[in-house]
mmCIF file of C-alpha atoms in Angstrom:
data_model
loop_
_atom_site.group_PDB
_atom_site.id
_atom_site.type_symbol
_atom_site.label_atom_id
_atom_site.label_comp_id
_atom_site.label_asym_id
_atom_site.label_seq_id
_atom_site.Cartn_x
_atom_site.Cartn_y
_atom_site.Cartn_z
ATOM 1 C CA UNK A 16 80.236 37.746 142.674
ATOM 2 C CA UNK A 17 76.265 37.887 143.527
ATOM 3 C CA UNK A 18 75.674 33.822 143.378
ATOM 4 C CA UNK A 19 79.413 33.949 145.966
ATOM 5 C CA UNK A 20 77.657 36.869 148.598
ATOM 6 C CA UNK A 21 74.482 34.609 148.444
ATOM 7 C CA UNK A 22 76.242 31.590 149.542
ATOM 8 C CA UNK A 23 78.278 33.217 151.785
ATOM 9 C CA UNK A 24 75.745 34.885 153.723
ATOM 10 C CA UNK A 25 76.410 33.255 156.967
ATOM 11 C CA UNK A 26 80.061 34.381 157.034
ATOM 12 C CA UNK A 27 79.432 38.008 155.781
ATOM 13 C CA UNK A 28 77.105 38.464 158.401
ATOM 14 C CA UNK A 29 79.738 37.207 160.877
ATOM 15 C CA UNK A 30 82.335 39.810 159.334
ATOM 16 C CA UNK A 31 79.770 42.362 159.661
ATOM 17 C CA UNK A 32 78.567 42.015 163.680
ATOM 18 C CA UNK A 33 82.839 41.093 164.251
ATOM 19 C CA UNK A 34 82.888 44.850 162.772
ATOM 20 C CA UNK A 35 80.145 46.582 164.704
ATOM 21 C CA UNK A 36 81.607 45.117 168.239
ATOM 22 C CA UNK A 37 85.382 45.807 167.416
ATOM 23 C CA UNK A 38 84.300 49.310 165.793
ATOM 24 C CA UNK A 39 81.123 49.841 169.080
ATOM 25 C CA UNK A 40 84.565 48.867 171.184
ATOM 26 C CA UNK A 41 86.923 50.734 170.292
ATOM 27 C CA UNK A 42 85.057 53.510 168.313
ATOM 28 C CA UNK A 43 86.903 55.793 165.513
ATOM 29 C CA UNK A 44 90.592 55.910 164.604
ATOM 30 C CA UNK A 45 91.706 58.997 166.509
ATOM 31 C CA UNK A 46 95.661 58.220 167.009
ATOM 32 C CA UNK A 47 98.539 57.883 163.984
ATOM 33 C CA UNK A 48 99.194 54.370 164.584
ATOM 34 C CA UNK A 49 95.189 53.230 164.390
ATOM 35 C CA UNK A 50 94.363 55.885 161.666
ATOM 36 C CA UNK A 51 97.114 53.692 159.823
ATOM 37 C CA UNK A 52 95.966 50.615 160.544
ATOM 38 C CA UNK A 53 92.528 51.882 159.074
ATOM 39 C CA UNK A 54 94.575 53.073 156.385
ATOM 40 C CA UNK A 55 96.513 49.235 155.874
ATOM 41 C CA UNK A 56 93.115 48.081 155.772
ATOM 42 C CA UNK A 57 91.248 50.250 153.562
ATOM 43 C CA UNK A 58 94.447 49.896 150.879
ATOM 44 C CA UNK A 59 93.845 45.699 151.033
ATOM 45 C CA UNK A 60 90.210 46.499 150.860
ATOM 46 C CA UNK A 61 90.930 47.944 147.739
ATOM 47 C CA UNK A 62 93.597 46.301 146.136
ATOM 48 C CA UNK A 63 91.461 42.584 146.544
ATOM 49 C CA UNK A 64 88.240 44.436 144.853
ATOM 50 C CA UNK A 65 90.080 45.597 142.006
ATOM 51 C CA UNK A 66 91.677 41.844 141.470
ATOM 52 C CA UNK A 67 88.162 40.410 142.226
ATOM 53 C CA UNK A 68 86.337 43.221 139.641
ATOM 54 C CA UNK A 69 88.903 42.971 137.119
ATOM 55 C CA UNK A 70 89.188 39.128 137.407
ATOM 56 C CA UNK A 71 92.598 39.240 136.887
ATOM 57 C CA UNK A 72 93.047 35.909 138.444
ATOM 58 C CA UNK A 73 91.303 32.746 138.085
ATOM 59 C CA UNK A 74 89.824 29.498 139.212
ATOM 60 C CA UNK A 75 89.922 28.719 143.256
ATOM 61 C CA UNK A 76 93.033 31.651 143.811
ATOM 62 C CA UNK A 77 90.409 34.095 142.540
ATOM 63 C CA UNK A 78 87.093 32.191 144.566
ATOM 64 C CA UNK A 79 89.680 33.188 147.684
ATOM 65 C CA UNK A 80 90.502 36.844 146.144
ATOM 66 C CA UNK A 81 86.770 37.353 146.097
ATOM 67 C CA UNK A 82 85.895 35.986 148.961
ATOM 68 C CA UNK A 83 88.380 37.398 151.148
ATOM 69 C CA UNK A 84 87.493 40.830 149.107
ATOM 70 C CA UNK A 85 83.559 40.556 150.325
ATOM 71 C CA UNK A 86 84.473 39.146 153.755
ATOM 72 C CA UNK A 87 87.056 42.358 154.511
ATOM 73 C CA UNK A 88 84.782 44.609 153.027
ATOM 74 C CA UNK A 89 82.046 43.386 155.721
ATOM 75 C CA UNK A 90 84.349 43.582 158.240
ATOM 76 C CA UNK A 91 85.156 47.146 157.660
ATOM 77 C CA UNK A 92 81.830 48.541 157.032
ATOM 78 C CA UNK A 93 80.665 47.032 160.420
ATOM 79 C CA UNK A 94 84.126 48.591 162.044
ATOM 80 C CA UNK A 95 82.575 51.593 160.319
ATOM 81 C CA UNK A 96 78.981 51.139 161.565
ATOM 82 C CA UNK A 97 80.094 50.424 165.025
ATOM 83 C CA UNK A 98 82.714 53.503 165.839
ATOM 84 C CA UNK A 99 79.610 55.644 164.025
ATOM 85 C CA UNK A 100 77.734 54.459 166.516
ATOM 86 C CA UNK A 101 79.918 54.829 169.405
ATOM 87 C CA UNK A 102 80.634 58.428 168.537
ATOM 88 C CA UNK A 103 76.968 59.324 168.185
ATOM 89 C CA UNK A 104 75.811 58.074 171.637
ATOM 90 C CA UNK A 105 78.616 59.748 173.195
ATOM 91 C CA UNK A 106 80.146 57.630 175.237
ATOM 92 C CA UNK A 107 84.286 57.969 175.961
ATOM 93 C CA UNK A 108 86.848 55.719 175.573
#
């Protein structure tokens, strides 16, 4: 999985600045239907780094399972990063 985040730099940086607009944007889930959202998210997060750690599947299905498993988590720490962010300078929504 270390060789697949160095050659996929480029888009895991582009996951991660995607994450800190949407999260600087929109800031922290506050409301039921976002904190669920987070929560859909967070559960796919999850369930595609356990099939990519456990490498449960194989050959270009898994490349994908990985990938998409690095790329999400990117996304979400940046969502993460940027509601952080948001909530520390203060600003309302």
């Amino acid at each position: 999985m270390t060789d697949l985040a160095f050659s996929l730099w480029p888009e895991l940086a582009a996951a991660l600045a995607l994450g800190l607009v949407v999260g600087a944007l929109t800031g922290l889930p506050r409301e039921r239907f976002a904190l669920a959202s987070a929560a859909i998210l967070l559960v796919g997060l999850t369930v595609l780094a356990g099939l990519a750690v456990l490498r449960t599947v194989a050959g270009g299905t898994g490349l994908w399972i990985e990938t998409a498993a690095l790329v999400l988590g990117a996304y979400f720490a940046g969502c993460v990063l940027g509601g952080l962010g948001r909530a520390a300078s203060g600003r309302p929504l």
